[in-house]
């Protein structure tokens, strides 16, 4: 039987039928050993409190690049990173050892990673968080990027489609979005990542969004699909040197 059109991978991906397990919130678990890739030394972080008028977000990890305190006139690019379900709770130290925070050391941008304390990201809390932190640090308003993995990858799609004016580029990993709203971000550069054999969030989640954006004529849409790796597409994604070169070149 021929798979439906929305399940076909974009041209630059491996052509294998997807396994889609949509419907349930993802759990950041992997049923096979993660792919081993070289990692940088762990970064140093600051834990900051933030008021978002509720319990959903009350604190975040802050990474400041070397040189941030040297030139007080320079406006830095910033990446807002949204974690997956394994990061939910009040122990923010768990964020330091996974995904982008684990890979960020040495990168020339500010990274801000809020912690979700409840069952899912709350859009109102994220908006209040955004306004609080962007005004607090010396960041370039034309180079604000949004990235996320798993639950955070889904929220990356959702937040950007609701507020496309906020972001200069998106990096959703192992997520899925509403293709009916893809038109809202057709002009935002996107580089998405997913594994073909992801049994937690089916690969169709990324394939369908990428196809929708390309069908809309999105001018800067990139997609990397790994043949193996299970749900953990983020380790290889955030250790891809080319990703950061591409990301930092994007401006509103």
CSV table of C-alpha atoms in Angstrom, one decimal, residues 25 28 42 110 124 126 150 152 161 174 179 207 223-225 234 239-240 244:
chain,number,residue,atom,x,y,z
A,25,UNK,CA,2.6,13.8,25.2
A,28,UNK,CA,12.1,11.7,26.6
A,42,UNK,CA,30.0,21.3,30.4
A,110,UNK,CA,23.3,33.9,25.0
A,124,UNK,CA,0.8,32.8,28.4
A,126,UNK,CA,6.1,31.8,27.8
A,150,UNK,CA,10.4,16.7,21.9
A,152,UNK,CA,9.9,21.6,23.5
A,161,UNK,CA,3.2,29.9,14.6
A,174,UNK,CA,11.8,15.5,17.3
A,179,UNK,CA,0.3,22.1,9.3
A,207,UNK,CA,8.1,15.5,7.7
A,223,UNK,CA,15.6,19.3,7.4
A,224,UNK,CA,17.9,16.6,8.7
A,225,UNK,CA,16.5,13.1,9.3
A,234,UNK,CA,18.9,16.2,19.8
A,239,UNK,CA,26.5,18.9,18.1
A,240,UNK,CA,26.3,19.8,14.4
A,244,UNK,CA,25.3,27.2,14.6
